[in-house]
GROMACS .gro file of C-alpha atoms in nm:
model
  366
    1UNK     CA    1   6.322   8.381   5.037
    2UNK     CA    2   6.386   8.671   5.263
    3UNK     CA    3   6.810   8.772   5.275
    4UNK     CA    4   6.963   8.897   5.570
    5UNK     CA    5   7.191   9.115   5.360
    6UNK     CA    6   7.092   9.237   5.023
    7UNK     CA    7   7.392   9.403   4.862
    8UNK     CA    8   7.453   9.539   4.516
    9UNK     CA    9   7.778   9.730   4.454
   10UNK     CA   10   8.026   9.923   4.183
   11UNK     CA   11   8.344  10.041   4.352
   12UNK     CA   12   8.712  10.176   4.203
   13UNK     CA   13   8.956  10.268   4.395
   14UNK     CA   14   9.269  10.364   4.152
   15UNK     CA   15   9.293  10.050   3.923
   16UNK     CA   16   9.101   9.842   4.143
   17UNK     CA   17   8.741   9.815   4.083
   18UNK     CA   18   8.496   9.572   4.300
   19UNK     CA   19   8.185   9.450   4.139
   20UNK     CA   20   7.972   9.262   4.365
   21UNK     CA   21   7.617   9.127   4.415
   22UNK     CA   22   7.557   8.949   4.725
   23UNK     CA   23   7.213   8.797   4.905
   24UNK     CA   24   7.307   8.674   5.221
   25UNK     CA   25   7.064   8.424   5.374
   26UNK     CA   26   7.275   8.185   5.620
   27UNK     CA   27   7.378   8.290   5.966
   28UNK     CA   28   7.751   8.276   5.909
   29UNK     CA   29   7.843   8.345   5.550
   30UNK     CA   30   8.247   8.297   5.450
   31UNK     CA   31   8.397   8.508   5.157
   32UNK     CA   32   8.717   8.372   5.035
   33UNK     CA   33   8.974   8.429   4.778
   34UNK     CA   34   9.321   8.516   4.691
   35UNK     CA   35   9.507   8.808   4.867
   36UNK     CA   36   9.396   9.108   4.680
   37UNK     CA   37   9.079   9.026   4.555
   38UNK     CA   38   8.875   9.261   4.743
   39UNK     CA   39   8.729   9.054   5.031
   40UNK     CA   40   8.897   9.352   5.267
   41UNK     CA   41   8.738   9.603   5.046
   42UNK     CA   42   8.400   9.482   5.005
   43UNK     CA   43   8.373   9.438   5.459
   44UNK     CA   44   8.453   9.785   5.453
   45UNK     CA   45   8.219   9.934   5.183
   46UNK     CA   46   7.927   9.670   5.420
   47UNK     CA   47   8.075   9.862   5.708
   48UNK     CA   48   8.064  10.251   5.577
   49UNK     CA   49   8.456  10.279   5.612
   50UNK     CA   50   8.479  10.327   5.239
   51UNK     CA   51   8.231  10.498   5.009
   52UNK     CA   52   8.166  10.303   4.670
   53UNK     CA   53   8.199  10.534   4.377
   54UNK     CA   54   7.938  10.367   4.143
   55UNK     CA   55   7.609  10.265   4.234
   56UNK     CA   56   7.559  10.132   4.545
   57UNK     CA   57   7.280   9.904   4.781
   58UNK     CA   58   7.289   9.773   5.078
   59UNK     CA   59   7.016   9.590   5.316
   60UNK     CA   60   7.018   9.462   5.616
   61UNK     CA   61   6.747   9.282   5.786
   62UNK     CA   62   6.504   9.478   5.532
   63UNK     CA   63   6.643   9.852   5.681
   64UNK     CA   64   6.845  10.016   5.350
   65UNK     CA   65   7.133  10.153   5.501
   66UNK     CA   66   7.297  10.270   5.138
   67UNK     CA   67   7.076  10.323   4.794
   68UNK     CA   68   7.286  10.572   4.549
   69UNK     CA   69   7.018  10.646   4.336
   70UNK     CA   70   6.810  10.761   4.634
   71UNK     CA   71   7.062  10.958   4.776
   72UNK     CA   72   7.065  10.746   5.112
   73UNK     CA   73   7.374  10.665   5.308
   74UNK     CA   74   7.380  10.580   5.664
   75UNK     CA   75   7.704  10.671   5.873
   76UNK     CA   76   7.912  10.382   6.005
   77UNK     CA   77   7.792  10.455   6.360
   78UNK     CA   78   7.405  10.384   6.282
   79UNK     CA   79   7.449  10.096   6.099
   80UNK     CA   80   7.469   9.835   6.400
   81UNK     CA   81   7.732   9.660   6.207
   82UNK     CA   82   8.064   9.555   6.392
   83UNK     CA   83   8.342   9.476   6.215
   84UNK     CA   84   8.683   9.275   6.334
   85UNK     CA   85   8.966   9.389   6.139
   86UNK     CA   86   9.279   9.194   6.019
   87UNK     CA   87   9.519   9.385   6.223
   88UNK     CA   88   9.322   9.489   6.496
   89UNK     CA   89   9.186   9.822   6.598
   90UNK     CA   90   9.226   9.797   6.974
   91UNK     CA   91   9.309  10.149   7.161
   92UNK     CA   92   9.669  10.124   7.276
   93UNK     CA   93   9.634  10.359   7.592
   94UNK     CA   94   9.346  10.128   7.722
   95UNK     CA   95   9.340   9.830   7.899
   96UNK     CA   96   9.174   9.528   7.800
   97UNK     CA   97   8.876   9.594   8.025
   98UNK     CA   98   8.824   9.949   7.920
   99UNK     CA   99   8.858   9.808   7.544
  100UNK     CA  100   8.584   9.591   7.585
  101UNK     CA  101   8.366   9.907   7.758
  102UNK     CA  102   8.422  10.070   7.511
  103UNK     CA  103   8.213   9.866   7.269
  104UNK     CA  104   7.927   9.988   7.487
  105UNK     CA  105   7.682  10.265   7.514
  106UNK     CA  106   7.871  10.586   7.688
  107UNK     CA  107   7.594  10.567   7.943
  108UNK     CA  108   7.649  10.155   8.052
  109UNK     CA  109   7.987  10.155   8.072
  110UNK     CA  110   8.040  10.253   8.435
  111UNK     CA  111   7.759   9.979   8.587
  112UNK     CA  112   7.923   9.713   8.745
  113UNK     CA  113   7.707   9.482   8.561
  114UNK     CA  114   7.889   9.603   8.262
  115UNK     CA  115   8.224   9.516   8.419
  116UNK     CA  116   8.073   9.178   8.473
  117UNK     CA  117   7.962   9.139   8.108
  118UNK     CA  118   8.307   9.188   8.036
  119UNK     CA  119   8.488   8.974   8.236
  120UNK     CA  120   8.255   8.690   8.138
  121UNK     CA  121   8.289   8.741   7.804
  122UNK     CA  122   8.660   8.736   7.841
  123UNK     CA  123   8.671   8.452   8.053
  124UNK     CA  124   8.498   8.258   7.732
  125UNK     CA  125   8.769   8.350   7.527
  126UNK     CA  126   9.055   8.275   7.756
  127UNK     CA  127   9.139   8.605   7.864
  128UNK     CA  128   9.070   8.530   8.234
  129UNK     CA  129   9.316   8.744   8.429
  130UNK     CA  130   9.427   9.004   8.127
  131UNK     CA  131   9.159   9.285   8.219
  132UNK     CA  132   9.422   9.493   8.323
  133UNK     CA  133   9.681   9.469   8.057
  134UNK     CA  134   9.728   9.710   7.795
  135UNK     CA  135   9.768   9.585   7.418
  136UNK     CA  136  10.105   9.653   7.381
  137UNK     CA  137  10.155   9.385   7.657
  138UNK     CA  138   9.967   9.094   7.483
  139UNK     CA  139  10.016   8.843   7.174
  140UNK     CA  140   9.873   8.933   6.821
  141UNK     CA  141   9.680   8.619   6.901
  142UNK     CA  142   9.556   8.710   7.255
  143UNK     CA  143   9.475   9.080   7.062
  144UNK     CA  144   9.243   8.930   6.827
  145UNK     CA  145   9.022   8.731   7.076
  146UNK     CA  146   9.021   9.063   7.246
  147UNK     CA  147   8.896   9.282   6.913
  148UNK     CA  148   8.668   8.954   6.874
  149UNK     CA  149   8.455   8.951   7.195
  150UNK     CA  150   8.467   9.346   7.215
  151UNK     CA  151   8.245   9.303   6.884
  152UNK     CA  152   8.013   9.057   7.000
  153UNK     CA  153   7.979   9.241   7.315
  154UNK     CA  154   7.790   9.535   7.119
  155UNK     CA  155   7.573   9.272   6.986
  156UNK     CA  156   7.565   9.445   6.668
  157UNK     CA  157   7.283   9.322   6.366
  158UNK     CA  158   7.587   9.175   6.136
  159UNK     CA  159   7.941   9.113   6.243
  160UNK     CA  160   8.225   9.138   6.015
  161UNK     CA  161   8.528   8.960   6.050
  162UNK     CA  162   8.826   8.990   5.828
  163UNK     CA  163   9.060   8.685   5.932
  164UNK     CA  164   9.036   8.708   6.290
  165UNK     CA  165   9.231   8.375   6.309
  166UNK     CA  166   9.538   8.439   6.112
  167UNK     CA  167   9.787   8.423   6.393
  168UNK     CA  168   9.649   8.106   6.601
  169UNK     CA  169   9.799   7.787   6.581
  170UNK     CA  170   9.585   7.515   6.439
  171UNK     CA  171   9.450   7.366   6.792
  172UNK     CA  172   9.347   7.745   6.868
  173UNK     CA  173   9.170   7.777   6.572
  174UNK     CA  174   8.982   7.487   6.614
  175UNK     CA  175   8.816   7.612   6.962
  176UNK     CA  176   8.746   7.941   6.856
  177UNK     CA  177   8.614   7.848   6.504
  178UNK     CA  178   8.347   7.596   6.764
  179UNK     CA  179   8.290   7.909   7.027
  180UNK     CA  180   8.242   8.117   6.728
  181UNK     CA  181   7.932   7.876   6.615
  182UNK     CA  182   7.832   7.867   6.935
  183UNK     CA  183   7.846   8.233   6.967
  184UNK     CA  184   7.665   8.283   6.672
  185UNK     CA  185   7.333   8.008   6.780
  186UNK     CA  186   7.285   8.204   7.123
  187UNK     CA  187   7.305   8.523   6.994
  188UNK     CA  188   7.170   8.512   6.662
  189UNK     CA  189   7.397   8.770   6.539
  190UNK     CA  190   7.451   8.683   6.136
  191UNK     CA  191   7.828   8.689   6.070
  192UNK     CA  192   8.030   8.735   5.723
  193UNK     CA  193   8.379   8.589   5.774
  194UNK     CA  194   8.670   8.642   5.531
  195UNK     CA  195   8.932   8.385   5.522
  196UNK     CA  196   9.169   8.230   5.272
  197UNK     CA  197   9.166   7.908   5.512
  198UNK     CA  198   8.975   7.602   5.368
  199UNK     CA  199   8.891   7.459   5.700
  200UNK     CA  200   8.726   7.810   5.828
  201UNK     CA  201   8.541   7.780   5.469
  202UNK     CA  202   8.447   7.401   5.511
  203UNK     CA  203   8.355   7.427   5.885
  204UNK     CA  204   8.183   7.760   5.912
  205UNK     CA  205   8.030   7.823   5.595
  206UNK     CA  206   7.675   7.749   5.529
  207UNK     CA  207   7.700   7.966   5.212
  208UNK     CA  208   8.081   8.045   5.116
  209UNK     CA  209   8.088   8.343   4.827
  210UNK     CA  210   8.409   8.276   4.622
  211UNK     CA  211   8.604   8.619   4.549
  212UNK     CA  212   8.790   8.645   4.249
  213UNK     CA  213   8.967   8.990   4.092
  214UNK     CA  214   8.699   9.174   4.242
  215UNK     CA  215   8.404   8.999   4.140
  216UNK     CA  216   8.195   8.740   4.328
  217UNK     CA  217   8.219   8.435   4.085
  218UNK     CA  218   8.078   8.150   4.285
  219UNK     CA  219   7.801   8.108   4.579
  220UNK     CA  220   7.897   7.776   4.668
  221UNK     CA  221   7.662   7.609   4.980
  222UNK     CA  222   7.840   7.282   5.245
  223UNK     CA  223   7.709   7.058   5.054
  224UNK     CA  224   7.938   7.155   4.749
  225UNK     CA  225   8.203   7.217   4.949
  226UNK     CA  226   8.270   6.820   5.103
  227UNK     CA  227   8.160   6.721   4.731
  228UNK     CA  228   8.474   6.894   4.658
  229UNK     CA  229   8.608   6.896   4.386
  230UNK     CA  230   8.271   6.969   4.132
  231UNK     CA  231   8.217   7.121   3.818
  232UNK     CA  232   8.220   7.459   4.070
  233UNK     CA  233   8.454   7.441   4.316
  234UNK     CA  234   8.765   7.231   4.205
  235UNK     CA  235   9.154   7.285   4.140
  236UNK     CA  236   9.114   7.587   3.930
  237UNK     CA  237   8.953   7.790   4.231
  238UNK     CA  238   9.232   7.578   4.490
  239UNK     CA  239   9.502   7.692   4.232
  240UNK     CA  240   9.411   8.064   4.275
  241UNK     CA  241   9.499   8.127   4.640
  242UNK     CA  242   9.682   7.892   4.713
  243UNK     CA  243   9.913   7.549   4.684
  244UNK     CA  244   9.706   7.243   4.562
  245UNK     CA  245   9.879   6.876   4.481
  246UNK     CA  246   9.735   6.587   4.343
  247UNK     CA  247   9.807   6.281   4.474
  248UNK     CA  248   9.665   5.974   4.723
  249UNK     CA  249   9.562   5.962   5.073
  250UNK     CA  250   9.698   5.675   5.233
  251UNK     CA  251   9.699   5.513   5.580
  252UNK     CA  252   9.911   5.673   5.874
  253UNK     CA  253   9.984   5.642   6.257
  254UNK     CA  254   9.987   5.856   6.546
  255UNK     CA  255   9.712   6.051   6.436
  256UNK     CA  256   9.830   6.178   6.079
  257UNK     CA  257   9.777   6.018   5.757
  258UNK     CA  258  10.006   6.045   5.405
  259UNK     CA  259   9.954   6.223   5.137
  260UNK     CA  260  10.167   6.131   4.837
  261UNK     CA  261  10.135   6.310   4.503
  262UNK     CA  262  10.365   6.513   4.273
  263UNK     CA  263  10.690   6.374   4.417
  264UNK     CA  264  10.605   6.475   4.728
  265UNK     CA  265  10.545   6.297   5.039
  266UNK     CA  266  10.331   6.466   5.379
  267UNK     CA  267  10.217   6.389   5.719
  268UNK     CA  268   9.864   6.559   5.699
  269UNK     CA  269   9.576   6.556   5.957
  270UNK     CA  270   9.209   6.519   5.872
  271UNK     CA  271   9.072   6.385   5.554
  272UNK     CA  272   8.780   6.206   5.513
  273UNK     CA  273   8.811   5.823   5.355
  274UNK     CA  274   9.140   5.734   5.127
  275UNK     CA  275   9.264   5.760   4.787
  276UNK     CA  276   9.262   6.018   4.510
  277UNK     CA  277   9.251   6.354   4.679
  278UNK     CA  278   9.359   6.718   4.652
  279UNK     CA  279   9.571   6.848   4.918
  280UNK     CA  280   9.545   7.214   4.969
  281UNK     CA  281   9.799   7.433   5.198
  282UNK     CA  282   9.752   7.852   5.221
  283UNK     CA  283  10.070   8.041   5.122
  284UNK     CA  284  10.047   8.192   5.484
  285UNK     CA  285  10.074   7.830   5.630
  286UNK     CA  286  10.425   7.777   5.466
  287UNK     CA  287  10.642   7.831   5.706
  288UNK     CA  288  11.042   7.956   5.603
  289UNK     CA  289  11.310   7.753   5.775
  290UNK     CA  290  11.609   7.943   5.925
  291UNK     CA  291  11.908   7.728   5.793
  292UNK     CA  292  12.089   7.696   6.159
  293UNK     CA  293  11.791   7.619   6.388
  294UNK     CA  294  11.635   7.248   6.432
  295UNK     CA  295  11.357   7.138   6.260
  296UNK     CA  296  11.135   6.950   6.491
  297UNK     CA  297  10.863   6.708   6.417
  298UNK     CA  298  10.621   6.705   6.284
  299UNK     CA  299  10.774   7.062   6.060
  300UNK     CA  300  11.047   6.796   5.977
  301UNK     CA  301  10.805   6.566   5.815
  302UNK     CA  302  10.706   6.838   5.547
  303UNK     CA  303  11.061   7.001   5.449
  304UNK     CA  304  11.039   7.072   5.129
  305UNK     CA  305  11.340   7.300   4.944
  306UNK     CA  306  11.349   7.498   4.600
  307UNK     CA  307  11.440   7.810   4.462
  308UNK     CA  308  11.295   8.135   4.482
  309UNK     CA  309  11.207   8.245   4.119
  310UNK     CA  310  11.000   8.535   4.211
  311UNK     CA  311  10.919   8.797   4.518
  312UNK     CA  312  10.620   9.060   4.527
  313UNK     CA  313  10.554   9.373   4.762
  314UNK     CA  314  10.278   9.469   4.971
  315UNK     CA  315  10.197   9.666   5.274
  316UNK     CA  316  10.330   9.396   5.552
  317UNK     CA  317  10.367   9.097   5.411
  318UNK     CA  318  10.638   8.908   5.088
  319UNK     CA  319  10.474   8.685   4.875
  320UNK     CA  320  10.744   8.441   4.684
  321UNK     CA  321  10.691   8.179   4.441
  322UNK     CA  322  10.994   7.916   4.514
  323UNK     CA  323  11.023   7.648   4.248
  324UNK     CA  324  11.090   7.277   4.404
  325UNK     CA  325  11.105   7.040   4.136
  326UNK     CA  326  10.792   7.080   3.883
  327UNK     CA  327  10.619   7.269   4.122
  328UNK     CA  328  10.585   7.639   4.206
  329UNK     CA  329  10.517   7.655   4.547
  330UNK     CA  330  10.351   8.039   4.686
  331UNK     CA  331  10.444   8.157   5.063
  332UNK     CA  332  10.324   8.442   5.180
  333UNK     CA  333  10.554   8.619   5.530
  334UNK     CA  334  10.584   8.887   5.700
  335UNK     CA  335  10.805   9.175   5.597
  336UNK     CA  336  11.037   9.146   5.885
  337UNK     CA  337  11.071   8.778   5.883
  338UNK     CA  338  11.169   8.813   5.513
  339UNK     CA  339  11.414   9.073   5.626
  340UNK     CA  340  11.590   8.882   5.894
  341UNK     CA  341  11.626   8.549   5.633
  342UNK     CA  342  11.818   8.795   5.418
  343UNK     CA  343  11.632   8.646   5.078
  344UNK     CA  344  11.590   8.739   4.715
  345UNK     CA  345  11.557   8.554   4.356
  346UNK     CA  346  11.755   8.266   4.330
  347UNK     CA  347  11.834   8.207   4.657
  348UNK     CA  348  11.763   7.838   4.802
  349UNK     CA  349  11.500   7.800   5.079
  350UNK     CA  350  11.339   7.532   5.284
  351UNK     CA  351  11.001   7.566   5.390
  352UNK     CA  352  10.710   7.315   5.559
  353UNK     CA  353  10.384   7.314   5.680
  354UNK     CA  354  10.203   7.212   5.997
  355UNK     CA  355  10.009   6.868   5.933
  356UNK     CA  356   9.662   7.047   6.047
  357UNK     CA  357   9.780   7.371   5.824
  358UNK     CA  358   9.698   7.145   5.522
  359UNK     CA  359   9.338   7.085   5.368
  360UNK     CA  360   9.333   6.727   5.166
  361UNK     CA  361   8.972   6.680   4.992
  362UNK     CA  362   8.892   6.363   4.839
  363UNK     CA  363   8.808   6.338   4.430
  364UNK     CA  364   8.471   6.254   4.365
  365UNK     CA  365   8.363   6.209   4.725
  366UNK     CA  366   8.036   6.206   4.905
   0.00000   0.00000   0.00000
């Protein structure tokens, strides 16, 4: 079988170290695991942005763009590889049209055909109308299909993408995970997409590579992913990014269905048949509730409340582990929204979820 990406790699960075060995053979490819298991790290090694410190191979399309032993390295530049990042590398003192340019040869981007690629490509991702606004002026969601069709504009040999859908709402997500696919079948450009979201794994991977304290532990293909759970991919992997109940999937109206399990009771969309399931819901997709606003529906259908036992640090974001009952429930928000809600350990919090935020997977299903 010939691999669009070949990669071998031995990486520490302080008392991190990445050990990975990767054959990539589908067009889009998802890696996906907890927050700090060195998805992030191992885009930007693939990219050139970070240099491993072992030994080191990389391949694409049969061209070796890094062998250690050999000496060979090939700057970020030459590679032909684009890569989205999680929080955006659009130039602030451009416009949206000029960011898009940019992406081009120095030579193309003054032909008004190159104005024109632009504008269509914008006009795909519903960015009609914002040529002429700066960054600063749009939403992080709005940013990110920016930094998105900027990349697939340079129509690069492998695209990277490091959760390019983290701030859109679920309809959003849904579009651009289909324009994506589409994106990808008339361009042919093979894509590796990080993402802790189950449906991006489910509906985008043809291969998913399951990340895990810095080690690829699983290469899991569709198939095994609606068998879910297997002997491969079941709770254990669920359990280690994220929130996973047992429980039942029962009958619903208005377009949502029930999940009941572990004293709990949720309106959840999607789901494929009824009865013994898994429900699954990211620690980003819990959303804190601030104690004097409204709750409308469907957030009010999902309220849960508990105690926060626990709260760790990192660059931008809180994660807390809030204990509701028997469960220990992990959210993961932003530093400033943890700020404002004036929170710490012991301190009562309610929380929900979105109905589409939640994954449900049925036990033993086809």
């Amino acid at each position: 079988m010939s691999f669009i990406l070949d990669v071998e790699v031995e990486h520490r960075k302080g008392s991190f170290a990445l050990s990975a060995r990767m054959r990539v053979s589908a067009p889009i490819s998802v890696v996906f695991g907890p927050s700090g298991s060195g998805k992030s790290t191992l885009l930007r090694v693939l990219a050139g942005l970070e240099r491993a410190s072992g030994r080191c191979l990389i391949s694409l399309k049969g061209r070796v763009l890094v062998d250690s032993e050999r000496g060979v390295f090939v700057e970020p530049q030459r590679r032909s590889i684009s890569l989205v990042f999680q929080d955006l590398a659009l130039f602030p003192n451009m416009t949206v049209l000029e960011n898009l340019l940019f992406a081009l040869p120095r030579s193309a981007r003054g032909l008004k055909r190159s104005t024109d690629l632009a504008l269509e490509w914008l006009c795909r991702f519903g960015l009609n109308g914002f040529e002429d606004r700066y960054p600063s002026q749009l939403s992080r969601g709005q940013r990110q299909r920016v930094a998105l069709a900027r990349a697939i504009m340079s129509e690069p040999d492998l695209l990277l993408l490091d959760e390019p859908f983290s701030s859109l709402d679920g309809p959003m997500r849904v579009n651009l995970r289909r324009e994506l696919i589409k994106l990808q079948r008339e361009k042919g450009i093979p894509m590796i997409y990080v993402s802790h979201h189950l449906d991006d794994v489910v509906e985008l991977g043809e291969e998913s590579f399951f990340m895990e304290s810095g080690r690829l532990v699983a290469v899991l293909d569709r198939s095994k992913l609606c068998r879910s759970p297997s002997p491969e991919w079941g709770r254990h992997i669920l359990d280690s990014f994220g929130n996973v109940l047992e429980g039942l999937l029962l009958p619903g109206e208005g377009g949502y269905r029930l999940f009941e399990g572990e004293g709990f009771r949720f309106l959840v969309k999607g789901g494929e048949g009824l009865g013994a399931s898994l429900l699954f819901v990211p620690p980003s997709d819990l959303k804190l509730i601030y104690p004097d606003l409204p709750l409308s529906y469907p957030l009010s259908c999902n309220l849960v409340e508990g105690e926060i036992e626990e709260v760790r640090e990192a660059s931008s974001s809180r994660f807390l582990l809030i204990r509701s009952g028997c469960k220990l429930w992990r959210a993961e928000h932003h530093r400033s929204s943890y700020a404002r809600l004036n929170l710490g350990v012991g301190k009562r919090i309610r929380f929900s979820f979105m109905p589409d935020g939640a994954s449900v997977f049925l036990k033993g299903g086809a």
